[in-house]
Amino acid sequence: MRKIMKFGGTSVGSGEAMSRTADIIMSYDCQRAVVVSAMSGVTNSLLEMIEDARKEVPEHLNWLRQRHLDAVRGNVSPDIMPEYLEQLEYRLSGLGHLIHLYRQDENRIMYQDALASWGERLSSLTLSFVLRARGADSLALTSEDVGLVASGPPGNGSAVLQATECNLRRTLVPLLNEGKVPIITGYYGADGRGRPLTFGRGGSDYSASVIGHGVDADVVEIWTDVDGFMSADPRVVKGARTIAEMEYGEAAELAYFGAKVLHPRTVEPAKRKGVAVLVKNTFNPLGQGTRIHGLTRTNKDLLRSVALKTGLAIVKIYSSELVYQPDLVARVLGAISADGTTIYAVSTSLSTLAVVVPVESVQEVCSRLKGFRDQVEAVKVKEDAALICAVGDGMLESCGVSAKIFAAVADVGANVELISEGASDIALNFMVGGSKAVDVVKRLHELYIGA
Ligand code: ADP
Ligand code: ASP
Ligand code: MG
């Protein structure tokens, strides 16, 4: 048995949490590699540091030092403490140096992902010492050490699976075979020039899946602060239930469209090799959790889970030439996504193309659409829109499923602003105004999943 265990920010967010996490890791004796997030709040603080040049560096380093020292108090034995302190200081001074370079250099974008990756470099070091104090043969490794290769734009990289697999066979597999417990930084890989490239917020889940794929793990475990993948975000719907089993595609749709419990791309590498993904609660390890795998369902649910993605905008492009110039839609979409802007949904009519993009991309998208002045009569934007992704069985084949879903929308007085139906067999996606979105999710849950 070989497994990858990923622990999120809250699972390593304090001394107590680190201790629980270490107990969970120690309770298994199979081959295991751990992927770890930064301590909760640390990545946010690093990103603030990047954005706000007035933030004092020594103060920030002191805060980071204190967070990590608090986490080892009582968790690391005196015999290895001096070594820990030395390595912590070494990593903190590396960060200080990098911030200095960042603030002096014109080409700042080069440093941003490297800075953002520092939380994982500190937490992985810390957890490895907590495990050593418990007798495990543990060591901290960075994504560079194991050869997790990434490519793509800053802040939104993708792993290069084949190259990573080749490297992991050389770097990580021998350590697992020797019974070592490696603690690896989540969140980022190294690009072709060896520079850190992050996978977007929450990216450590994806790192774990990429590593699980690369070492042919039996299971990738995502340890977090809730009982598994649930029928809705439990922070939004109090009665949300844990789903015992999910098919890869269901989890992927929900994660992509807002279920924050998994990074949007977590499922993809695991699915390629049929590695199961298990979502478990660090604070309730005996709970069953959710098993995501190549499941064939026998039971049918109208609705199994609802996800909500806020912070989106609908850009409507009006052109009477839309259907008469066959390549116009393709060119407009190409222009919108040119700088890596994600398009979450598209809907067309005779003379309108509606495109859903993150609200922060709207300005840039509109300025690029100016290039179509001759063919486009108007561009209108509706900001503050939210996408709801409803996953269930028979979204395509059963009669009346959408009618039932839209009845719930009408119940709370919300307007459906855009529908994307039929593209997926299991998901129905639609947009509503941001202010009504939570009410819609609650009502859908109440009607079709249970209060
Ligand atoms: P971690 O730090 O462990 O990666 P995250 O905060 O990224 O944890 O993800 C866990 C959170 O995801 C939960 O606390 C919960 O509020 C949220 N969440 C959103 N949708 C779901 C869902 N469908 N099932 C479970 N949790 C969800
Ligand atoms: N530390 C990173 C973040 O906060 C990655 C992660 O937690 O998965 O986004
Ligand atoms: Mg997360």
Coordinates of C-alpha atoms and ligand atoms in Angstrom, one line a residue:
M1 CA 0.0 0.0 0.0
R2 CA 1.4 3.4 -1.0
K3 CA -0.5 6.6 -0.2
I4 CA -0.1 10.3 -0.5
M5 CA -1.6 12.3 2.4
K6 CA -2.2 16.0 1.9
F7 CA -2.9 18.2 5.0
G8 CA -4.4 21.6 4.4
G9 CA -3.8 24.9 6.2
T10 CA -6.0 24.4 9.2
S11 CA -4.6 20.8 9.7
V12 CA -1.2 22.4 10.3
G13 CA -2.5 25.8 11.5
S14 CA -1.4 25.5 15.2
G15 CA 0.7 23.3 17.5
E16 CA -2.4 21.3 18.4
A17 CA -3.4 20.8 14.8
M18 CA 0.2 19.8 13.9
S19 CA 0.1 17.3 16.7
R20 CA -3.1 15.8 15.5
T21 CA -1.8 15.6 12.0
A22 CA 1.4 13.9 13.1
D23 CA -0.7 11.4 15.1
I24 CA -2.7 10.6 12.0
I25 CA 0.4 10.1 9.9
M26 CA 2.0 7.9 12.6
S27 CA -1.1 5.7 12.8
Y28 CA -0.3 4.2 9.4
D29 CA 2.7 2.1 8.6
C30 CA 2.3 1.7 4.9
Q31 CA 4.5 3.7 2.4
R32 CA 3.4 7.3 2.7
A33 CA 4.5 10.7 1.4
V34 CA 2.9 13.8 2.9
V35 CA 2.0 17.0 1.0
V36 CA 1.5 20.0 3.1
S37 CA -0.1 23.5 2.8
A38 CA 1.2 26.6 4.5
M39 CA -0.1 27.2 8.0
S40 CA -3.5 28.8 7.8
G41 CA -3.2 32.6 7.1
V42 CA 0.5 32.4 6.0
T43 CA -0.1 32.4 2.3
N44 CA -2.5 35.4 2.7
S45 CA 0.1 37.2 4.6
L46 CA 2.8 36.6 2.0
L47 CA 0.5 37.8 -0.8
E48 CA -0.2 40.9 1.2
M49 CA 3.5 41.4 1.5
I50 CA 3.8 41.2 -2.2
E51 CA 1.0 43.7 -2.8
D52 CA 1.9 46.3 -0.1
A53 CA 5.4 47.7 -0.3
R54 CA 4.8 49.5 3.1
K55 CA 4.7 46.2 5.0
E56 CA 7.7 46.0 7.2
V57 CA 9.9 43.0 6.4
P58 CA 11.4 42.3 9.8
E59 CA 8.0 42.5 11.4
H60 CA 6.6 40.0 8.9
L61 CA 9.5 37.6 9.4
N62 CA 9.1 37.8 13.2
W63 CA 5.4 37.0 12.8
L64 CA 6.2 34.0 10.7
R65 CA 9.0 32.9 13.1
Q66 CA 6.5 33.1 16.0
R67 CA 3.8 31.1 14.2
H68 CA 6.2 28.3 13.5
L69 CA 7.8 28.3 16.9
D70 CA 4.4 28.2 18.5
A71 CA 3.6 25.1 16.4
V72 CA 6.7 23.2 17.5
R73 CA 6.3 24.0 21.2
G74 CA 5.8 20.7 23.0
N75 CA 5.9 18.9 19.7
V76 CA 9.7 18.9 19.0
S77 CA 12.1 17.3 21.4
P78 CA 15.2 19.3 22.8
D79 CA 17.7 17.0 21.0
I80 CA 16.6 18.1 17.6
M81 CA 15.4 21.6 18.4
P82 CA 18.7 23.3 17.6
E83 CA 18.7 21.7 14.2
Y84 CA 15.1 22.9 13.6
L85 CA 15.9 26.4 14.7
E86 CA 18.9 26.6 12.5
Q87 CA 16.9 25.4 9.4
L88 CA 14.0 27.7 10.3
E89 CA 16.3 30.7 10.4
Y90 CA 18.0 29.6 7.2
R91 CA 14.6 29.5 5.4
L92 CA 13.4 32.8 6.9
S93 CA 16.6 34.6 5.8
G94 CA 16.1 33.1 2.3
L95 CA 12.6 34.7 2.3
G96 CA 14.0 38.1 3.6
H97 CA 16.6 38.1 0.8
L98 CA 13.9 37.3 -1.8
I99 CA 11.6 40.1 -0.6
H100 CA 14.6 42.5 -0.8
L101 CA 15.3 41.4 -4.4
Y102 CA 11.6 41.7 -5.2
R103 CA 11.3 45.2 -4.0
Q104 CA 14.4 46.4 -5.9
D105 CA 13.7 44.7 -9.2
E106 CA 11.7 46.1 -12.1
N107 CA 10.6 42.7 -13.2
R108 CA 8.6 41.9 -10.1
I109 CA 6.4 39.3 -11.6
M110 CA 9.4 36.9 -11.6
Y111 CA 9.4 36.8 -7.8
Q112 CA 5.8 36.6 -6.9
D113 CA 5.3 32.9 -7.2
A114 CA 8.6 32.2 -5.4
L115 CA 7.5 34.4 -2.5
A116 CA 4.0 32.9 -2.4
S117 CA 5.6 29.4 -2.1
W118 CA 7.4 30.3 1.2
G119 CA 4.6 29.2 3.5
E120 CA 4.9 25.6 2.3
R121 CA 8.7 25.7 2.7
L122 CA 8.2 26.6 6.3
S123 CA 5.3 24.3 7.2
S124 CA 6.9 21.3 5.5
L125 CA 10.1 21.8 7.5
T126 CA 8.1 22.2 10.7
L127 CA 5.9 19.1 10.3
S128 CA 9.0 17.0 9.4
F129 CA 10.5 17.8 12.8
V130 CA 7.3 17.2 14.6
L131 CA 7.3 13.7 13.0
R132 CA 11.0 13.1 13.8
A133 CA 10.2 13.9 17.4
R134 CA 7.7 11.0 17.3
G135 CA 10.3 8.6 15.9
A136 CA 9.4 8.7 12.2
D137 CA 12.3 8.8 9.7
S138 CA 11.0 12.0 8.2
L139 CA 12.5 14.6 6.0
A140 CA 11.3 17.9 4.4
L141 CA 11.5 18.1 0.6
T142 CA 10.6 21.0 -1.7
S143 CA 8.9 20.7 -5.0
E144 CA 12.3 21.5 -6.6
D145 CA 13.9 18.6 -4.6
V146 CA 11.4 16.0 -5.9
G147 CA 11.2 17.4 -9.4
L148 CA 7.6 18.5 -9.6
V149 CA 7.7 20.2 -13.1
A150 CA 5.2 22.9 -13.9
S151 CA 4.4 25.2 -16.8
G152 CA 1.9 28.0 -17.6
P153 CA 1.3 31.5 -16.5
P154 CA 2.4 32.8 -13.0
G155 CA -0.1 32.0 -10.3
N156 CA -1.9 29.5 -12.5
G157 CA 0.5 26.8 -13.5
S158 CA -0.2 23.2 -14.4
A159 CA 2.0 20.2 -13.7
V160 CA 3.8 18.5 -16.5
L161 CA 2.8 15.0 -15.6
Q162 CA 5.2 12.9 -17.6
A163 CA 8.3 14.8 -16.7
T164 CA 7.2 14.9 -13.0
E165 CA 6.6 11.1 -13.0
C166 CA 10.1 10.5 -14.4
N167 CA 11.6 12.7 -11.7
L168 CA 9.6 11.2 -8.9
R169 CA 10.7 7.6 -9.8
R170 CA 14.2 8.8 -9.2
T171 CA 13.7 11.1 -6.2
L172 CA 10.7 10.0 -4.2
V173 CA 10.1 6.3 -4.9
P174 CA 13.4 5.2 -3.4
L175 CA 12.7 7.1 -0.2
L176 CA 9.3 5.5 0.1
N177 CA 10.8 2.0 -0.5
E178 CA 13.3 2.8 2.3
G179 CA 10.4 3.5 4.7
K180 CA 11.1 7.3 4.9
V181 CA 8.2 9.7 5.5
P182 CA 8.9 12.6 3.1
I183 CA 7.0 15.9 3.8
I184 CA 6.7 17.8 0.5
T185 CA 5.7 21.4 -0.2
G186 CA 2.3 21.7 -1.8
Y187 CA 1.0 24.6 -4.0
Y188 CA 3.8 24.9 -6.6
G189 CA 6.1 23.2 -9.0
A190 CA 9.3 24.4 -10.8
D191 CA 9.2 25.7 -14.3
G192 CA 11.7 24.8 -17.1
R193 CA 14.2 27.2 -15.6
G194 CA 13.7 25.9 -12.0
R195 CA 11.6 28.9 -10.9
P196 CA 8.6 28.3 -8.6
L197 CA 5.3 28.4 -10.3
T198 CA 2.1 28.2 -8.2
F199 CA -1.0 26.3 -9.1
G200 CA -3.5 28.9 -7.9
R201 CA -5.1 29.2 -4.4
G202 CA -5.7 25.9 -2.7
G203 CA -3.2 24.3 -5.1
S204 CA -1.7 21.8 -2.6
D205 CA -4.6 19.3 -3.3
Y206 CA -3.5 19.3 -6.9
S207 CA 0.2 18.8 -5.9
A208 CA -0.9 15.7 -4.0
S209 CA -2.8 14.3 -6.9
V210 CA 0.1 15.0 -9.3
I211 CA 2.5 13.2 -6.9
G212 CA 0.0 10.3 -6.5
H213 CA -0.1 10.0 -10.2
G214 CA 3.7 10.1 -10.5
V215 CA 4.4 7.4 -7.9
D216 CA 1.4 5.2 -8.8
A217 CA -0.2 5.6 -5.3
D218 CA -3.1 3.4 -4.3
V219 CA -4.8 6.4 -2.8
V220 CA -4.5 10.2 -2.5
E221 CA -5.9 11.4 0.8
I222 CA -7.0 15.0 1.2
W223 CA -7.1 15.8 4.9
T224 CA -9.1 18.9 5.7
D225 CA -11.4 20.5 8.2
V226 CA -14.8 19.0 7.2
D227 CA -16.1 15.4 7.1
G228 CA -15.6 14.9 3.4
F229 CA -17.1 16.2 0.1
M230 CA -20.5 17.4 1.1
S231 CA -23.8 18.1 -0.6
A232 CA -23.1 21.8 -0.3
D233 CA -20.5 24.1 1.5
P234 CA -21.4 23.5 5.2
R235 CA -20.6 27.1 5.8
V236 CA -23.5 28.0 3.5
V237 CA -25.9 25.2 4.2
K238 CA -26.1 24.0 7.8
G239 CA -27.7 20.7 7.0
A240 CA -25.1 19.7 4.3
R241 CA -24.3 16.0 4.3
T242 CA -21.2 14.1 3.6
I243 CA -21.3 12.1 0.4
A244 CA -19.8 8.6 0.9
E245 CA -18.8 8.0 -2.7
M246 CA -18.4 10.1 -5.8
E247 CA -17.5 9.5 -9.4
Y248 CA -14.4 11.4 -10.6
G249 CA -16.5 13.5 -13.0
E250 CA -18.9 14.7 -10.3
A251 CA -16.2 15.8 -8.0
A252 CA -14.3 17.5 -10.8
E253 CA -17.4 19.5 -12.0
L254 CA -18.2 20.7 -8.4
A255 CA -14.6 21.5 -7.6
Y256 CA -14.2 23.5 -10.8
F257 CA -17.4 25.4 -10.2
G258 CA -16.8 26.4 -6.6
A259 CA -16.6 23.5 -4.1
K260 CA -13.5 24.8 -2.4
V261 CA -12.9 21.5 -0.6
L262 CA -10.8 20.4 -3.6
H263 CA -8.6 22.6 -5.9
P264 CA -10.4 22.6 -9.3
R265 CA -7.8 20.4 -10.9
T266 CA -7.3 17.8 -8.2
V267 CA -9.3 15.0 -9.8
E268 CA -7.6 15.1 -13.2
P269 CA -4.1 13.5 -12.5
A270 CA -5.6 10.9 -10.1
K271 CA -8.3 9.9 -12.6
R272 CA -5.7 9.3 -15.3
K273 CA -4.3 6.4 -13.4
G274 CA -7.4 5.4 -11.5
V275 CA -6.0 6.5 -8.2
A276 CA -8.8 6.9 -5.6
V277 CA -9.1 10.3 -3.9
L278 CA -10.2 10.1 -0.3
V279 CA -11.4 13.3 1.5
K280 CA -11.1 13.0 5.3
N281 CA -11.4 15.3 8.3
T282 CA -8.2 15.8 10.4
F283 CA -10.5 16.8 13.3
N284 CA -12.6 13.6 13.0
P285 CA -10.2 10.9 11.6
L286 CA -12.6 8.1 12.4
G287 CA -15.3 9.6 10.1
Q288 CA -15.7 7.7 6.9
G289 CA -15.0 10.7 4.6
T290 CA -15.7 10.7 0.8
R291 CA -14.2 8.2 -1.7
I292 CA -13.8 9.6 -5.2
H293 CA -13.2 6.9 -7.8
G294 CA -14.4 5.3 -11.0
L295 CA -17.8 4.6 -9.5
T296 CA -20.8 3.2 -11.4
R297 CA -23.9 4.4 -9.6
T298 CA -26.9 2.2 -9.0
N299 CA -28.9 4.6 -6.8
K300 CA -30.2 7.8 -8.6
D301 CA -30.5 11.2 -6.9
L302 CA -32.1 14.1 -8.6
L303 CA -29.6 16.3 -6.9
R304 CA -26.5 15.1 -5.0
S305 CA -24.5 18.3 -4.5
V306 CA -24.6 22.0 -5.2
A307 CA -21.6 24.3 -5.6
L308 CA -21.5 28.1 -5.8
K309 CA -19.0 30.3 -7.4
T310 CA -19.2 34.0 -6.7
G311 CA -17.1 36.9 -8.1
L312 CA -18.1 36.3 -11.7
A313 CA -19.4 38.7 -14.4
I314 CA -21.5 38.1 -17.5
V315 CA -20.1 39.9 -20.6
K316 CA -22.7 40.1 -23.3
I317 CA -21.5 40.8 -26.8
Y318 CA -24.1 42.1 -29.3
S319 CA -23.4 41.6 -33.0
S320 CA -25.9 41.1 -35.9
E321 CA -23.1 39.3 -37.8
L322 CA -22.6 36.6 -35.2
V323 CA -24.3 33.8 -37.1
Y324 CA -23.3 35.0 -40.5
Q325 CA -19.5 35.2 -39.9
P326 CA -18.8 31.6 -38.7
D327 CA -15.4 32.4 -37.3
L328 CA -16.5 35.5 -35.3
V329 CA -17.4 33.5 -32.2
A330 CA -14.1 31.7 -32.2
R331 CA -12.2 34.9 -32.6
V332 CA -14.1 36.7 -29.9
L333 CA -13.6 33.8 -27.5
G334 CA -9.9 33.6 -28.4
A335 CA -9.5 37.3 -27.6
I336 CA -11.2 37.0 -24.3
S337 CA -9.1 34.1 -23.2
A338 CA -5.9 35.4 -24.8
D339 CA -4.1 36.2 -21.5
G340 CA -5.3 33.0 -19.7
T341 CA -8.6 34.5 -18.6
T342 CA -10.9 31.6 -17.6
I343 CA -14.2 31.3 -19.4
Y344 CA -16.7 29.6 -17.0
A345 CA -19.7 29.5 -19.4
V346 CA -20.8 30.5 -22.9
S347 CA -24.2 30.9 -24.3
T348 CA -25.2 32.1 -27.8
S349 CA -28.3 33.4 -29.5
L350 CA -28.9 34.8 -33.0
S351 CA -27.1 38.1 -32.2
T352 CA -25.7 37.8 -28.7
L353 CA -22.8 35.9 -27.2
A354 CA -22.8 35.8 -23.4
V355 CA -19.5 34.8 -21.7
V356 CA -18.9 34.3 -18.0
V357 CA -15.5 35.5 -16.7
P358 CA -14.0 36.4 -13.3
V359 CA -15.0 39.9 -12.3
E360 CA -11.4 41.0 -12.0
S361 CA -10.8 40.2 -15.7
V362 CA -13.7 42.4 -17.0
Q363 CA -11.7 45.6 -17.7
E364 CA -9.1 43.7 -19.6
V365 CA -11.7 41.7 -21.6
C366 CA -13.6 44.8 -22.5
S367 CA -10.5 46.5 -23.7
R368 CA -9.6 43.5 -25.9
L369 CA -13.1 43.5 -27.3
K370 CA -12.5 47.0 -28.7
G371 CA -10.6 45.3 -31.4
F372 CA -13.9 44.0 -32.8
R373 CA -15.4 47.5 -33.2
D374 CA -16.4 46.9 -36.8
Q375 CA -18.4 43.7 -36.1
V376 CA -19.7 44.3 -32.5
E377 CA -22.5 46.8 -31.9
A378 CA -22.4 46.8 -28.1
V379 CA -20.8 45.1 -25.1
K380 CA -22.7 45.0 -21.8
V381 CA -21.5 43.7 -18.5
K382 CA -23.4 42.4 -15.5
E383 CA -21.1 42.2 -12.6
D384 CA -21.9 40.6 -9.2
A385 CA -23.1 37.3 -10.8
A386 CA -22.8 33.9 -9.3
L387 CA -22.7 30.5 -10.9
I388 CA -24.5 27.6 -9.4
C389 CA -23.5 24.1 -10.4
A390 CA -26.1 21.4 -9.6
V391 CA -24.8 17.8 -9.9
G392 CA -27.2 14.9 -9.9
D393 CA -28.4 12.0 -12.0
G394 CA -30.4 12.3 -15.2
M395 CA -29.7 16.0 -15.8
L396 CA -30.0 15.2 -19.5
E397 CA -32.2 12.1 -19.8
S398 CA -35.0 12.6 -17.2
C399 CA -37.9 14.9 -18.0
G400 CA -38.5 17.7 -15.6
V401 CA -35.2 17.9 -13.7
S402 CA -34.5 21.4 -14.9
A403 CA -38.0 22.5 -14.3
K404 CA -37.7 21.3 -10.7
I405 CA -34.4 23.1 -10.3
F406 CA -35.6 26.4 -11.7
A407 CA -38.7 26.2 -9.6
A408 CA -36.4 26.5 -6.6
V409 CA -34.8 29.5 -8.1
A410 CA -38.2 31.2 -8.6
D411 CA -39.2 30.3 -5.0
V412 CA -36.6 32.7 -3.6
G413 CA -37.3 35.4 -6.2
A414 CA -34.1 35.0 -8.1
N415 CA -33.6 35.5 -11.8
V416 CA -31.8 33.1 -14.0
E417 CA -29.3 35.2 -15.9
L418 CA -27.7 32.5 -18.1
I419 CA -28.0 28.7 -18.4
S420 CA -25.5 26.2 -19.5
E421 CA -27.3 22.9 -19.9
G422 CA -26.7 19.8 -21.9
A423 CA -23.0 20.1 -22.1
S424 CA -22.5 17.7 -19.2
D425 CA -24.6 14.6 -18.4
I426 CA -24.4 15.2 -14.7
A427 CA -24.3 18.9 -14.1
L428 CA -26.6 21.8 -14.8
N429 CA -25.0 25.2 -14.5
F430 CA -26.7 28.5 -14.3
M431 CA -26.1 32.1 -13.2
V432 CA -28.0 34.2 -10.8
G433 CA -27.4 37.6 -9.2
G434 CA -24.8 37.4 -6.5
S435 CA -27.1 38.7 -3.8
K436 CA -29.6 35.8 -4.3
A437 CA -27.1 33.0 -4.8
V438 CA -26.9 31.7 -1.3
D439 CA -30.7 31.7 -1.0
V440 CA -30.9 29.6 -4.2
V441 CA -28.4 27.1 -2.9
K442 CA -30.2 26.8 0.4
R443 CA -33.6 26.3 -1.3
L444 CA -32.3 23.7 -3.7
H445 CA -30.7 21.8 -0.9
E446 CA -33.9 22.0 1.3
L447 CA -36.1 20.7 -1.6
Y448 CA -34.1 18.0 -3.2
I449 CA -31.4 16.9 -0.7
G450 CA -32.9 17.5 2.7
A451 CA -32.9 20.2 5.3
Ligands
ADP1 P1 -7.8 23.1 3.4 O1 -7.1 24.3 4.1 O2 -7.8 21.9 4.2 O3 -7.3 22.9 2.0 P2 -10.1 24.5 2.4 O4 -10.6 25.7 3.2 O5 -9.4 24.8 1.2 O6 -9.3 23.5 3.4 O7 -11.4 23.6 2.0 C1 -12.3 23.1 3.0 C2 -13.5 24.0 3.0 O8 -14.2 23.9 1.8 C3 -14.5 23.6 4.1 O9 -14.2 24.2 5.3 C4 -15.8 24.1 3.5 O10 -16.3 25.3 4.1 C5 -15.5 24.4 2.0 N1 -16.4 23.7 1.1 C6 -17.0 24.3 0.0 N2 -17.8 23.4 -0.6 C7 -17.7 22.2 0.0 C8 -18.3 20.9 -0.1 N3 -19.1 20.6 -1.2 N4 -18.0 20.0 0.7 C9 -17.1 20.2 1.8 N5 -16.6 21.4 2.0 C10 -16.8 22.4 1.2
ASP2 N1 -1.2 27.7 0.8 C1 -1.8 27.8 -0.5 C2 -3.1 28.6 -0.4 O1 -3.4 29.1 0.7 C3 -2.1 26.5 -1.1 C4 -3.0 25.6 -0.3 O2 -3.3 25.8 0.8 O3 -3.4 24.5 -0.9 O4 -3.8 28.9 -1.3
MG3 MG -7.8 23.8 0.2

